[in-house]
């Protein structure tokens, strides 16, 4: 890559996320990288993974919110064939009206859920694999902590793509947890 000699970056170097560093360490062990390199990665500064009490959520579903079915009340509302997108996460059903949100990042999110599905725990744990939680194949393999962590990450993504104020909790969905 060529850059002008006069170019000066205004960005400060930030340490990697703990999740990312753990992925590197897991991969290094798998491929039998020299122990000295693994020790270097283990001693590298990182931004710690948030603790469960630090997780942010979309809030609790209203007490009078209806119990919804994934097949009937979530899955058909994909944001392409309907004006709204519904997602199931951590026992809640979230809804956003697609035309109310602008921006490429949100449109990319819409494409993501079309490709990976509207069960957020399963979709995000596949593409944002975290060694601490693994990659569940079904909702029954999800712990309460993993579901809260995934909701935290979805909320963060919604802040980044400027859709946070457009999401509404419209109901509950049955969800059994591993624990």
Short mmCIF file of C-alpha atoms in Angstrom, two decimals:
data_model
loop_
_atom_site.label_atom_id
_atom_site.label_comp_id
_atom_site.label_asym_id
_atom_site.label_seq_id
_atom_site.Cartn_x
_atom_site.Cartn_y
_atom_site.Cartn_z
CA UNK A 1 0.00 0.00 0.00
CA UNK A 2 1.34 3.41 -0.94
CA UNK A 3 0.77 6.45 1.25
CA UNK A 4 2.17 9.91 0.97
CA UNK A 5 5.10 10.55 3.26
CA UNK A 6 3.27 13.59 4.60
CA UNK A 7 0.34 11.47 5.79
CA UNK A 8 -0.04 11.38 9.55
CA UNK A 9 -2.69 9.18 11.08
CA UNK A 10 -4.92 10.82 13.66
CA UNK A 11 -6.15 7.46 14.93
CA UNK A 12 -4.61 6.07 18.06
CA UNK A 13 -3.72 2.41 18.19
CA UNK A 14 -6.23 0.48 20.21
CA UNK A 15 -5.65 -2.96 21.68
CA UNK A 16 -7.71 -5.84 20.22
CA UNK A 17 -10.85 -7.17 21.86
CA UNK A 18 -10.34 -10.10 24.25
CA UNK A 19 -12.57 -12.26 22.02
CA UNK A 20 -10.33 -11.60 19.00
CA UNK A 21 -7.14 -12.34 20.92
CA UNK A 22 -8.61 -15.60 22.24
CA UNK A 23 -9.46 -16.60 18.66
CA UNK A 24 -5.84 -16.02 17.66
CA UNK A 25 -4.58 -18.04 20.62
CA UNK A 26 -7.03 -20.88 19.90
CA UNK A 27 -5.90 -20.94 16.26
CA UNK A 28 -2.22 -20.81 17.21
CA UNK A 29 -2.65 -23.81 19.50
CA UNK A 30 -4.59 -25.71 16.85
CA UNK A 31 -1.87 -25.16 14.27
CA UNK A 32 0.88 -25.87 16.82
CA UNK A 33 2.49 -22.46 16.60
CA UNK A 34 5.64 -22.14 18.73
CA UNK A 35 4.84 -21.72 22.43
CA UNK A 36 6.84 -18.47 22.55
CA UNK A 37 4.39 -16.89 20.08
CA UNK A 38 1.41 -18.17 22.05
CA UNK A 39 2.86 -16.68 25.25
CA UNK A 40 3.30 -13.37 23.39
CA UNK A 41 -0.39 -13.41 22.40
CA UNK A 42 -1.45 -14.35 25.94
CA UNK A 43 0.49 -11.41 27.38
CA UNK A 44 -0.81 -8.91 24.82
CA UNK A 45 -2.95 -6.05 26.10
CA UNK A 46 -6.61 -6.33 25.14
CA UNK A 47 -9.99 -4.75 25.73
CA UNK A 48 -11.71 -7.14 28.13
CA UNK A 49 -14.96 -8.85 27.20
CA UNK A 50 -17.83 -7.19 29.08
CA UNK A 51 -18.92 -8.93 32.26
CA UNK A 52 -22.53 -10.18 32.44
CA UNK A 53 -23.56 -7.36 34.80
CA UNK A 54 -22.30 -4.88 32.17
CA UNK A 55 -24.41 -6.30 29.33
CA UNK A 56 -26.88 -3.85 27.86
CA UNK A 57 -30.28 -4.97 26.69
CA UNK A 58 -33.21 -3.60 24.73
CA UNK A 59 -35.12 -3.71 28.02
CA UNK A 60 -37.77 -6.01 29.35
CA UNK A 61 -40.82 -6.87 27.33
CA UNK A 62 -43.94 -5.16 28.67
CA UNK A 63 -45.82 -7.41 31.10
CA UNK A 64 -48.85 -7.38 28.80
CA UNK A 65 -46.78 -8.23 25.70
CA UNK A 66 -48.20 -11.25 23.87
CA UNK A 67 -46.53 -14.63 23.61
CA UNK A 68 -45.57 -15.01 19.94
CA UNK A 69 -44.63 -17.93 17.74
CA UNK A 70 -41.40 -17.86 15.74
CA UNK A 71 -42.91 -19.59 12.70
CA UNK A 72 -46.06 -17.44 12.57
CA UNK A 73 -45.08 -14.12 14.16
CA UNK A 74 -41.34 -13.68 13.46
CA UNK A 75 -40.07 -15.63 10.46
CA UNK A 76 -42.50 -14.19 7.85
CA UNK A 77 -41.44 -10.63 8.77
CA UNK A 78 -38.05 -10.48 7.05
CA UNK A 79 -37.95 -6.83 5.98
CA UNK A 80 -37.95 -7.75 2.29
CA UNK A 81 -41.37 -9.26 1.70
CA UNK A 82 -42.82 -7.12 4.49
CA UNK A 83 -42.19 -3.51 5.57
CA UNK A 84 -40.91 -4.71 8.94
CA UNK A 85 -38.16 -6.97 10.24
CA UNK A 86 -38.71 -9.05 13.35
CA UNK A 87 -35.96 -10.77 15.32
CA UNK A 88 -36.10 -13.18 18.24
CA UNK A 89 -33.42 -12.75 20.88
CA UNK A 90 -33.19 -13.68 24.55
CA UNK A 91 -36.89 -14.50 24.86
CA UNK A 92 -38.03 -11.25 23.21
CA UNK A 93 -39.37 -10.35 19.79
CA UNK A 94 -37.99 -7.09 18.38
CA UNK A 95 -39.44 -5.22 15.43
CA UNK A 96 -38.18 -2.41 13.22
CA UNK A 97 -39.88 -0.78 10.23
CA UNK A 98 -37.23 -0.92 7.53
CA UNK A 99 -38.13 2.31 5.70
CA UNK A 100 -37.65 4.30 8.92
CA UNK A 101 -33.93 3.48 9.05
CA UNK A 102 -31.44 4.75 6.52
CA UNK A 103 -27.84 3.87 5.88
CA UNK A 104 -25.66 1.20 4.40
CA UNK A 105 -24.82 -0.41 7.75
CA UNK A 106 -28.48 -1.09 8.50
CA UNK A 107 -29.07 -2.44 4.98
CA UNK A 108 -26.09 -4.77 5.51
CA UNK A 109 -27.68 -5.94 8.77
CA UNK A 110 -30.90 -6.64 6.89
CA UNK A 111 -28.97 -8.75 4.37
CA UNK A 112 -27.20 -10.53 7.23
CA UNK A 113 -30.44 -11.63 8.90
CA UNK A 114 -31.88 -12.67 5.54
CA UNK A 115 -28.87 -14.94 5.04
CA UNK A 116 -28.36 -16.24 8.59
CA UNK A 117 -31.87 -16.16 10.03
CA UNK A 118 -33.89 -14.21 12.55
CA UNK A 119 -32.95 -16.30 15.61
CA UNK A 120 -30.26 -13.88 16.72
CA UNK A 121 -28.42 -16.20 19.14
CA UNK A 122 -27.81 -18.73 16.37
CA UNK A 123 -27.04 -16.17 13.66
CA UNK A 124 -24.58 -14.02 15.61
CA UNK A 125 -22.82 -16.86 17.41
CA UNK A 126 -21.92 -18.32 14.00
CA UNK A 127 -20.31 -15.17 12.62
CA UNK A 128 -19.08 -13.66 15.90
CA UNK A 129 -17.74 -16.90 17.35
CA UNK A 130 -16.54 -16.43 20.90
CA UNK A 131 -14.31 -19.12 22.47
CA UNK A 132 -15.96 -18.47 25.85
CA UNK A 133 -19.42 -19.46 24.59
CA UNK A 134 -18.75 -21.70 21.60
CA UNK A 135 -21.10 -22.02 18.65
CA UNK A 136 -24.45 -23.53 19.62
CA UNK A 137 -26.31 -25.52 16.99
CA UNK A 138 -29.70 -25.00 18.64
CA UNK A 139 -31.37 -22.61 21.08
CA UNK A 140 -31.45 -25.38 23.68
CA UNK A 141 -27.62 -25.20 23.77
CA UNK A 142 -27.70 -21.46 24.62
CA UNK A 143 -27.14 -20.38 28.20
CA UNK A 144 -28.85 -17.33 29.69
CA UNK A 145 -25.47 -15.60 29.71
CA UNK A 146 -24.84 -16.29 26.02
CA UNK A 147 -28.31 -15.03 25.09
CA UNK A 148 -27.75 -11.84 27.12
CA UNK A 149 -24.30 -11.43 25.51
CA UNK A 150 -25.79 -11.80 22.02
CA UNK A 151 -28.53 -9.27 22.86
CA UNK A 152 -25.79 -6.92 24.13
CA UNK A 153 -23.95 -7.28 20.80
CA UNK A 154 -27.14 -6.77 18.76
CA UNK A 155 -27.89 -3.62 20.74
CA UNK A 156 -24.35 -2.37 20.13
CA UNK A 157 -24.70 -3.07 16.39
CA UNK A 158 -27.99 -1.15 16.43
CA UNK A 159 -26.24 1.83 18.00
CA UNK A 160 -23.49 1.71 15.38
CA UNK A 161 -25.93 1.51 12.44
CA UNK A 162 -28.17 4.22 13.97
CA UNK A 163 -31.25 2.00 14.23
CA UNK A 164 -31.35 1.74 18.05
CA UNK A 165 -34.27 4.15 18.49
CA UNK A 166 -36.34 2.33 15.86
CA UNK A 167 -36.42 -1.11 17.52
CA UNK A 168 -39.46 -1.96 19.64
CA UNK A 169 -40.12 -5.00 21.80
CA UNK A 170 -43.47 -6.35 20.61
CA UNK A 171 -43.70 -9.63 22.48
CA UNK A 172 -42.24 -12.64 24.23
CA UNK A 173 -41.15 -15.86 22.61
CA UNK A 174 -40.69 -19.19 24.37
CA UNK A 175 -37.03 -19.88 24.88
CA UNK A 176 -35.53 -22.65 26.92
CA UNK A 177 -31.98 -22.16 28.12
CA UNK A 178 -29.31 -24.76 28.70
CA UNK A 179 -29.03 -23.61 32.32
#
